[in-house]
mmCIF file of C-alpha atoms in Angstrom:
data_model
loop_
_atom_site.group_PDB
_atom_site.id
_atom_site.type_symbol
_atom_site.label_atom_id
_atom_site.label_comp_id
_atom_site.label_asym_id
_atom_site.label_seq_id
_atom_site.Cartn_x
_atom_site.Cartn_y
_atom_site.Cartn_z
ATOM 1 C CA THR A 1 98.173 -25.015 164.867
ATOM 2 C CA TRP A 2 100.816 -26.233 162.076
ATOM 3 C CA ARG A 3 99.111 -24.363 158.544
ATOM 4 C CA SER A 4 101.119 -23.777 155.471
ATOM 5 C CA ARG A 5 102.178 -20.265 153.717
ATOM 6 C CA GLY A 6 98.980 -20.318 151.531
ATOM 7 C CA ALA A 7 96.256 -21.303 153.459
ATOM 8 C CA CYS A 8 97.487 -18.130 155.371
ATOM 9 C CA ALA A 9 97.456 -16.263 152.851
ATOM 10 C CA ALA A 10 94.038 -17.550 151.206
ATOM 11 C CA ALA A 11 92.174 -16.720 154.739
ATOM 12 C CA PRO A 12 92.768 -12.500 154.344
ATOM 13 C CA SER A 13 91.293 -12.682 150.928
ATOM 14 C CA ALA A 14 88.150 -14.983 152.215
ATOM 15 C CA ALA A 15 87.762 -11.899 154.540
ATOM 16 C CA ALA A 16 87.986 -9.408 151.774
ATOM 17 C CA ALA A 17 85.753 -10.720 149.990
ATOM 18 C CA ALA A 18 82.850 -11.620 152.268
ATOM 19 C CA MET A 19 83.115 -7.624 153.332
ATOM 20 C CA SER A 20 82.437 -6.018 149.200
ATOM 21 C CA ARG A 21 80.314 -8.688 148.681
ATOM 22 C CA ARG A 22 77.971 -7.116 151.854
ATOM 23 C CA ALA A 23 78.842 -4.139 151.124
ATOM 24 C CA ALA A 24 77.348 -4.635 148.049
ATOM 25 C CA MET A 25 74.051 -6.006 149.251
ATOM 26 C CA SER A 26 74.111 -2.988 151.257
ATOM 27 C CA ALA A 27 75.080 -0.095 148.699
ATOM 28 C CA ALA A 28 72.337 -2.662 146.339
ATOM 29 C CA SER A 29 69.871 -2.073 149.358
ATOM 30 C CA ALA A 30 69.850 1.529 150.275
ATOM 31 C CA ALA A 31 69.703 1.818 146.406
ATOM 32 C CA ARG A 32 65.924 0.036 146.251
ATOM 33 C CA GLY A 33 65.630 2.429 149.040
ATOM 34 C CA LEU A 34 66.211 5.901 147.130
ATOM 35 C CA PHE A 35 65.559 5.328 143.870
ATOM 36 C CA LYS A 36 61.733 2.406 144.922
ATOM 37 C CA ALA A 37 59.762 1.486 141.731
ATOM 38 C CA PRO A 38 56.548 3.170 141.620
ATOM 39 C CA LEU A 39 53.679 1.940 141.839
ATOM 40 C CA GLY A 40 51.021 2.866 140.372
ATOM 41 C CA ALA A 41 50.413 -0.356 137.825
ATOM 42 C CA ALA A 42 50.102 -1.841 141.147
ATOM 43 C CA GLY A 43 47.059 0.499 142.466
ATOM 44 C CA SER A 44 49.308 3.229 145.038
ATOM 45 C CA ALA A 45 48.498 6.553 145.085
ATOM 46 C CA LEU A 46 49.962 7.605 142.144
ATOM 47 C CA PRO A 47 47.817 10.565 140.189
ATOM 48 C CA PHE A 48 45.904 9.539 136.730
ATOM 49 C CA GLY A 49 48.071 9.631 133.940
ATOM 50 C CA ALA A 50 51.530 9.147 136.049
ATOM 51 C CA ARG A 51 54.119 6.707 134.635
ATOM 52 C CA GLY A 52 52.682 3.673 136.001
ATOM 53 C CA ASN A 53 48.626 4.971 134.774
ATOM 54 C CA ALA A 54 49.781 5.613 131.436
ATOM 55 C CA GLY A 55 48.087 2.826 130.575
ATOM 56 C CA GLN A 56 44.389 3.980 131.996
ATOM 57 C CA LEU A 57 44.989 7.567 128.915
ATOM 58 C CA ASN A 58 44.434 4.794 125.855
ATOM 59 C CA ILE A 59 41.666 3.177 127.192
ATOM 60 C CA VAL A 60 39.993 6.809 127.712
ATOM 61 C CA LYS A 61 41.850 7.461 124.299
ATOM 62 C CA GLN A 62 39.091 4.087 122.964
ATOM 63 C CA ARG A 63 36.344 5.632 124.855
ATOM 64 C CA MET A 64 36.096 9.087 123.542
ATOM 65 C CA LYS A 65 36.643 7.317 119.611
ATOM 66 C CA SER A 66 33.563 4.716 120.398
ATOM 67 C CA VAL A 67 31.556 8.003 122.100
ATOM 68 C CA ARG A 68 32.436 9.942 119.179
ATOM 69 C CA ASN A 69 31.496 7.766 116.210
ATOM 70 C CA VAL A 70 28.177 6.827 118.478
ATOM 71 C CA GLU A 71 27.242 10.085 118.048
ATOM 72 C CA LYS A 72 28.067 10.216 114.612
ATOM 73 C CA ILE A 73 25.503 7.675 113.774
ATOM 74 C CA THR A 74 22.759 9.310 116.250
ATOM 75 C CA LYS A 75 23.114 12.699 114.269
ATOM 76 C CA ALA A 76 23.018 10.683 110.702
ATOM 77 C CA MET A 77 19.976 8.719 112.083
ATOM 78 C CA LYS A 78 18.166 11.935 113.121
ATOM 79 C CA MET A 79 18.937 14.426 110.215
ATOM 80 C CA VAL A 80 16.982 10.582 108.190
ATOM 81 C CA ALA A 81 14.151 10.763 110.368
ATOM 82 C CA ALA A 82 13.797 14.071 110.348
ATOM 83 C CA SER A 83 14.186 13.944 106.245
ATOM 84 C CA LYS A 84 11.229 10.766 105.599
ATOM 85 C CA LEU A 85 8.990 12.561 109.180
ATOM 86 C CA ARG A 86 8.764 15.292 106.027
ATOM 87 C CA GLN A 87 7.633 13.687 103.554
ATOM 88 C CA ALA A 88 4.926 11.144 105.625
ATOM 89 C CA GLU A 89 3.111 14.640 107.438
ATOM 90 C CA THR A 90 2.049 15.690 104.033
ATOM 91 C CA LYS A 91 0.651 11.974 102.687
ATOM 92 C CA MET A 92 -0.403 12.114 106.511
ATOM 93 C CA ALA A 93 -2.260 15.144 106.329
ATOM 94 C CA LEU A 94 -4.424 14.638 102.795
ATOM 95 C CA SER A 95 -5.282 10.616 104.160
ATOM 96 C CA ARG A 96 -7.451 12.799 106.957
ATOM 97 C CA GLY A 97 -9.047 14.265 103.928
ATOM 98 C CA ILE A 98 -10.496 10.839 103.090
ATOM 99 C CA TRP A 99 -10.608 8.557 106.482
ATOM 100 C CA MET A 100 -12.594 11.795 109.077
ATOM 101 C CA PRO A 101 -15.763 11.212 106.795
ATOM 102 C CA PHE A 102 -17.331 7.484 107.270
ATOM 103 C CA TYR A 103 -16.109 8.282 110.628
ATOM 104 C CA ARG A 104 -18.061 10.948 110.526
ATOM 105 C CA LEU A 105 -20.949 8.621 108.954
ATOM 106 C CA PHE A 106 -19.921 5.274 110.253
ATOM 107 C CA GLY A 107 -19.393 7.075 114.223
ATOM 108 C CA ASN A 108 -16.575 4.810 116.072
ATOM 109 C CA PRO A 109 -18.705 1.949 117.534
ATOM 110 C CA VAL A 110 -15.857 0.977 120.009
ATOM 111 C CA ASP A 111 -18.275 -0.358 122.729
ATOM 112 C CA ALA A 112 -20.426 -1.752 121.029
ATOM 113 C CA GLU A 113 -21.660 -6.010 121.951
ATOM 114 C CA ALA A 114 -19.977 -8.157 119.361
ATOM 115 C CA GLU A 115 -19.680 -11.899 119.484
ATOM 116 C CA ASN A 116 -16.184 -12.000 117.273
ATOM 117 C CA VAL A 117 -13.374 -9.325 117.352
ATOM 118 C CA LEU A 118 -10.453 -8.253 115.349
ATOM 119 C CA LEU A 119 -7.880 -6.495 116.604
ATOM 120 C CA VAL A 120 -4.929 -5.297 113.950
ATOM 121 C CA PRO A 121 -2.189 -2.743 115.752
ATOM 122 C CA PHE A 122 0.341 -1.165 114.109
ATOM 123 C CA THR A 123 3.179 -1.151 115.143
ATOM 124 C CA SER A 124 7.250 -0.840 113.396
ATOM 125 C CA ASP A 125 9.865 -2.814 111.760
ATOM 126 C CA LYS A 126 12.345 -1.112 113.801
ATOM 127 C CA GLY A 127 13.368 0.035 116.558
ATOM 128 C CA LEU A 128 14.769 3.457 118.294
ATOM 129 C CA CYS A 129 11.703 5.395 118.786
ATOM 130 C CA GLY A 130 10.310 5.258 122.255
ATOM 131 C CA GLY A 131 7.701 3.924 123.181
ATOM 132 C CA VAL A 132 5.720 4.010 120.157
ATOM 133 C CA ASN A 133 5.917 0.297 119.766
ATOM 134 C CA SER A 134 5.593 -0.209 123.781
ATOM 135 C CA THR A 135 2.009 2.305 124.048
ATOM 136 C CA ILE A 136 0.205 0.220 121.251
ATOM 137 C CA VAL A 137 1.216 -3.587 122.286
ATOM 138 C CA LYS A 138 0.167 -2.256 126.060
ATOM 139 C CA TYR A 139 -3.116 -1.138 124.741
ATOM 140 C CA SER A 140 -4.312 -4.450 122.548
ATOM 141 C CA ARG A 141 -4.043 -6.302 125.867
ATOM 142 C CA ALA A 142 -6.278 -3.884 127.906
ATOM 143 C CA LEU A 143 -8.050 -4.519 125.018
ATOM 144 C CA MET A 144 -8.022 -7.831 124.539
ATOM 145 C CA GLU A 145 -8.687 -8.425 128.336
ATOM 146 C CA LEU A 146 -11.941 -6.011 127.915
ATOM 147 C CA GLN A 147 -12.378 -8.208 125.313
ATOM 148 C CA SER A 148 -12.300 -11.573 127.302
ATOM 149 C CA GLU A 149 -16.125 -12.377 126.662
ATOM 150 C CA SER A 150 -15.940 -12.295 123.005
ATOM 151 C CA LYS A 151 -13.993 -14.454 120.360
ATOM 152 C CA SER A 152 -10.956 -12.068 118.859
ATOM 153 C CA SER A 153 -8.055 -12.371 117.628
ATOM 154 C CA MET A 154 -5.467 -10.929 116.245
ATOM 155 C CA VAL A 155 -3.422 -9.047 112.501
ATOM 156 C CA VAL A 156 -0.053 -8.313 113.820
ATOM 157 C CA ILE A 157 1.578 -5.182 111.516
ATOM 158 C CA GLY A 158 4.937 -4.549 112.644
ATOM 159 C CA GLU A 159 8.307 -6.408 113.677
ATOM 160 C CA LYS A 160 7.821 -5.143 116.809
ATOM 161 C CA GLY A 161 4.337 -5.767 118.163
ATOM 162 C CA LYS A 162 4.745 -8.979 116.666
ATOM 163 C CA ALA A 163 7.767 -9.961 119.366
ATOM 164 C CA GLN A 164 6.099 -8.544 122.178
ATOM 165 C CA LEU A 165 2.701 -10.379 121.513
ATOM 166 C CA GLU A 166 3.777 -13.546 120.859
ATOM 167 C CA ARG A 167 5.482 -14.084 124.382
ATOM 168 C CA LYS A 168 2.056 -14.305 125.932
ATOM 169 C CA GLU A 169 -0.814 -13.291 123.170
ATOM 170 C CA GLY A 170 0.622 -15.679 120.471
ATOM 171 C CA ASP A 171 -2.187 -18.674 120.384
ATOM 172 C CA LYS A 172 -4.762 -15.300 119.208
ATOM 173 C CA ILE A 173 -2.270 -13.546 116.505
ATOM 174 C CA ASN A 174 -3.991 -15.151 113.363
ATOM 175 C CA SER A 175 -1.512 -13.773 110.343
ATOM 176 C CA PHE A 176 0.900 -11.394 110.851
ATOM 177 C CA ILE A 177 2.375 -8.526 107.977
ATOM 178 C CA GLY A 178 5.676 -7.133 108.256
ATOM 179 C CA ASP A 179 8.450 -5.104 105.845
ATOM 180 C CA MET A 180 5.782 -2.138 105.147
ATOM 181 C CA ALA A 181 8.647 0.082 106.045
ATOM 182 C CA LYS A 182 10.386 -1.165 102.603
ATOM 183 C CA VAL A 183 9.432 0.614 100.538
ATOM 184 C CA THR A 184 6.280 3.701 100.266
ATOM 185 C CA ILE A 185 3.445 3.244 101.872
ATOM 186 C CA THR A 186 0.772 3.867 99.315
ATOM 187 C CA PHE A 187 -2.968 3.178 99.079
ATOM 188 C CA PRO A 188 -2.953 -0.752 96.370
ATOM 189 C CA GLN A 189 -0.161 -1.697 99.280
ATOM 190 C CA VAL A 190 -2.557 -1.031 102.558
ATOM 191 C CA SER A 191 -6.135 -2.282 100.469
ATOM 192 C CA MET A 192 -3.760 -5.364 99.483
ATOM 193 C CA ILE A 193 -3.100 -5.713 103.677
ATOM 194 C CA ALA A 194 -7.339 -4.827 104.402
ATOM 195 C CA ASP A 195 -8.025 -7.714 101.685
ATOM 196 C CA LYS A 196 -5.612 -10.160 103.659
ATOM 197 C CA VAL A 197 -7.680 -9.146 107.321
ATOM 198 C CA LEU A 198 -10.734 -9.387 105.693
ATOM 199 C CA GLU A 199 -9.790 -13.349 104.368
ATOM 200 C CA GLU A 200 -9.176 -13.361 108.038
ATOM 201 C CA GLY A 201 -13.103 -13.977 108.353
ATOM 202 C CA LYS A 202 -16.375 -12.095 109.622
ATOM 203 C CA PHE A 203 -15.901 -10.088 112.460
ATOM 204 C CA ASP A 204 -18.002 -7.852 114.215
ATOM 205 C CA LYS A 205 -16.753 -5.090 114.020
ATOM 206 C CA THR A 206 -12.470 -4.283 113.816
ATOM 207 C CA HIS A 207 -10.541 -2.579 116.232
ATOM 208 C CA VAL A 208 -6.750 -0.503 114.541
ATOM 209 C CA LEU A 209 -4.667 0.371 116.710
ATOM 210 C CA PHE A 210 -2.309 3.015 115.966
ATOM 211 C CA ASN A 211 -0.379 6.339 117.217
ATOM 212 C CA HIS A 212 -2.110 9.279 115.727
ATOM 213 C CA PHE A 213 0.265 11.682 114.854
ATOM 214 C CA LYS A 214 -0.642 15.210 116.920
ATOM 215 C CA SER A 215 3.492 16.717 116.626
ATOM 216 C CA ILE A 216 6.960 16.569 116.738
ATOM 217 C CA ILE A 217 7.292 15.381 120.824
ATOM 218 C CA SER A 218 4.028 13.402 120.708
ATOM 219 C CA ASN A 219 1.533 11.923 119.517
ATOM 220 C CA LYS A 220 -1.508 9.319 121.316
ATOM 221 C CA PRO A 221 -2.495 6.210 120.848
ATOM 222 C CA THR A 222 -5.961 6.024 119.024
ATOM 223 C CA ILE A 223 -8.903 3.467 117.975
ATOM 224 C CA ALA A 224 -10.927 2.920 115.294
ATOM 225 C CA THR A 225 -13.666 1.063 115.257
ATOM 226 C CA VAL A 226 -15.228 -1.047 111.229
ATOM 227 C CA GLY A 227 -18.181 -2.443 112.561
ATOM 228 C CA SER A 228 -19.902 -5.394 109.851
ATOM 229 C CA PRO A 229 -22.623 -4.305 107.998
ATOM 230 C CA GLU A 230 -25.445 -4.828 110.575
ATOM 231 C CA LEU A 231 -23.602 -3.473 113.337
ATOM 232 C CA ILE A 232 -23.526 -0.251 111.790
ATOM 233 C CA ALA A 233 -27.039 -0.777 110.529
ATOM 234 C CA LYS A 234 -27.809 -1.317 114.087
ATOM 235 C CA GLU A 235 -26.131 1.237 115.285
ATOM 236 C CA LYS A 236 -26.487 3.919 113.041
ATOM 237 C CA GLN A 237 -30.632 2.990 111.209
ATOM 238 C CA GLU A 238 -31.704 6.170 111.754
ATOM 239 C CA GLU A 239 -28.566 8.349 110.046
ATOM 240 C CA LEU A 240 -29.065 5.626 107.345
ATOM 241 C CA ASN A 241 -31.984 6.321 106.886
ATOM 242 C CA LEU A 242 -31.657 10.069 105.044
ATOM 243 C CA TYR A 243 -30.163 8.225 102.193
ATOM 244 C CA GLU A 244 -31.421 6.420 99.166
ATOM 245 C CA PHE A 245 -29.506 3.818 97.976
ATOM 246 C CA GLU A 246 -29.511 2.306 94.577
ATOM 247 C CA GLU A 247 -29.388 -0.803 94.184
ATOM 248 C CA GLY A 248 -29.642 -4.087 97.605
ATOM 249 C CA PHE A 249 -28.520 -2.179 100.878
ATOM 250 C CA GLU A 250 -26.591 -5.128 101.610
ATOM 251 C CA GLU A 251 -24.725 -4.764 98.307
ATOM 252 C CA ASN A 252 -23.497 -1.682 99.063
ATOM 253 C CA MET A 253 -23.460 -1.275 103.173
ATOM 254 C CA GLN A 254 -20.808 -3.716 101.903
ATOM 255 C CA ASP A 255 -18.718 -2.350 99.461
ATOM 256 C CA LEU A 256 -19.155 0.967 102.041
ATOM 257 C CA VAL A 257 -17.331 -0.823 105.279
ATOM 258 C CA GLU A 258 -14.198 -2.386 102.577
ATOM 259 C CA LEU A 259 -13.410 0.852 101.840
ATOM 260 C CA GLN A 260 -14.144 1.626 105.146
ATOM 261 C CA LEU A 261 -11.549 -0.366 106.710
ATOM 262 C CA ALA A 262 -8.863 0.228 103.894
ATOM 263 C CA THR A 263 -8.570 3.821 104.417
ATOM 264 C CA THR A 264 -8.373 3.636 108.265
ATOM 265 C CA MET A 265 -5.654 1.672 107.411
ATOM 266 C CA TRP A 266 -4.680 3.583 105.690
ATOM 267 C CA ASN A 267 -4.630 6.964 107.385
ATOM 268 C CA ALA A 268 -3.390 4.449 110.334
ATOM 269 C CA ALA A 269 -0.060 3.533 108.363
ATOM 270 C CA LEU A 270 0.857 7.036 107.641
ATOM 271 C CA GLU A 271 -0.162 8.368 111.009
ATOM 272 C CA ASN A 272 2.215 5.474 112.888
ATOM 273 C CA SER A 273 4.692 6.499 110.425
ATOM 274 C CA THR A 274 4.489 9.787 110.958
ATOM 275 C CA SER A 275 4.771 9.390 114.633
ATOM 276 C CA GLU A 276 7.359 6.101 114.811
ATOM 277 C CA ASN A 277 9.523 8.761 112.956
ATOM 278 C CA GLY A 278 9.156 12.330 115.685
ATOM 279 C CA ALA A 279 9.853 9.695 117.742
ATOM 280 C CA ARG A 280 12.922 8.737 116.211
ATOM 281 C CA MET A 281 14.219 11.961 115.940
ATOM 282 C CA ASN A 282 14.165 12.779 119.212
ATOM 283 C CA ALA A 283 15.495 10.097 120.814
ATOM 284 C CA MET A 284 18.464 10.029 117.741
ATOM 285 C CA ASP A 285 18.109 14.209 119.362
ATOM 286 C CA SER A 286 18.709 13.207 123.044
ATOM 287 C CA SER A 287 21.110 10.080 122.693
ATOM 288 C CA SER A 288 23.290 12.945 120.024
ATOM 289 C CA LYS A 289 22.846 15.232 123.625
ATOM 290 C CA ASN A 290 24.005 13.107 125.854
ATOM 291 C CA ALA A 291 27.397 11.422 123.272
ATOM 292 C CA SER A 292 27.985 15.096 123.396
ATOM 293 C CA GLU A 293 28.488 15.782 127.274
ATOM 294 C CA MET A 294 29.910 12.242 127.586
ATOM 295 C CA LEU A 295 32.716 13.337 126.018
ATOM 296 C CA GLU A 296 33.082 15.751 126.962
ATOM 297 C CA LYS A 297 33.207 14.353 130.405
ATOM 298 C CA LEU A 298 36.635 12.169 128.961
ATOM 299 C CA THR A 299 38.799 15.073 126.842
ATOM 300 C CA LEU A 300 38.491 17.040 130.908
ATOM 301 C CA ILE A 301 39.799 13.079 132.369
ATOM 302 C CA PHE A 302 41.822 12.806 129.181
ATOM 303 C CA ASN A 303 43.793 16.595 129.613
ATOM 304 C CA ARG A 304 43.493 15.429 133.710
ATOM 305 C CA GLY A 305 45.828 12.465 133.581
ATOM 306 C CA ARG A 306 47.418 13.798 130.330
ATOM 307 C CA GLN A 307 48.844 17.142 132.614
ATOM 308 C CA ALA A 308 49.666 14.305 135.153
ATOM 309 C CA SER A 309 51.755 12.125 133.371
ATOM 310 C CA ILE A 310 53.364 15.533 132.234
ATOM 311 C CA THR A 311 54.144 17.164 135.690
ATOM 312 C CA THR A 312 55.356 13.375 137.095
ATOM 313 C CA GLU A 313 58.351 13.649 133.818
ATOM 314 C CA LEU A 314 59.282 16.893 135.172
ATOM 315 C CA ILE A 315 59.902 16.159 138.503
ATOM 316 C CA GLU A 316 61.559 13.841 137.322
ATOM 317 C CA ILE A 317 63.891 15.177 135.281
ATOM 318 C CA ILE A 318 63.801 18.384 137.612
ATOM 319 C CA SER A 319 64.914 16.082 140.967
ATOM 320 C CA GLY A 320 67.655 14.163 138.959
ATOM 321 C CA ALA A 321 69.430 17.143 137.275
ATOM 322 C CA THR A 322 69.201 18.236 141.493
ATOM 323 C CA ALA A 323 70.914 15.805 142.701
ATOM 324 C CA LEU A 324 73.875 15.984 140.105
ATOM 325 C CA GLU A 325 74.456 18.439 140.664
ATOM 326 C CA GLY A 326 74.260 18.197 144.070
#
């Protein structure tokens, strides 16, 4: 067929262009095969800390910072609890000298039969103190079940006790007293609380529940019972006959019972406060140790990742230098 000279000249140039495009595509595919991008960011088997997983080092670093801050807070809370513990322990020892004479004289009529019973559980306003509050709540619920035949009610002291007891026994809570930890516990302050308890009505016996402090690592849930003048006269008639009263027996017994309630609640508040600070001191010590162990593990992971990243970069540099020399 007839073709012009221009068309004949264009044919070789088109073929050359096609050949050059095929050569460029093959070269690009060869380059992709030789210099494949790392798949670490997409979850490949690259070591932790390599270029594909470098972002994980920042995550570990942030966790280390958070754990270190938590460790500082728990150590500071442990020191504060230790300081409060020493002060509360001294006052607690003095309060036992006032409460124990009433206990020896009137006894602890926990099992005495009564129609109207009042429970006064002492709990804390703050948490992070182990099982101090949950133990008192369990004892309060168990005592309420044992007194199911009697008419029982409660005056709860402490935010934590109120939060747990009002879930199931909310209808039996007459009143609530909180924020005792904001001021120093004194006998006049506890006497006002005792007056508040007496205003709730006349009860045959009052159970005061608190944690008896034995040591920093140990405390014992205790129930101290204060009976009414009639109940004490019935239970301790022989012991009371040994004493002579200048005025009326009933008036003196009423005054003694009110004083016994105030001293019992004062001792209970100090015992519970000392147990709370001891338990918080132990809890913060355990938290500080756990944070220290976690920080050591995270530091080891971070160092391993950083070492893997440095090793990967060195291998890339050496491989590139070797390729250039070859």
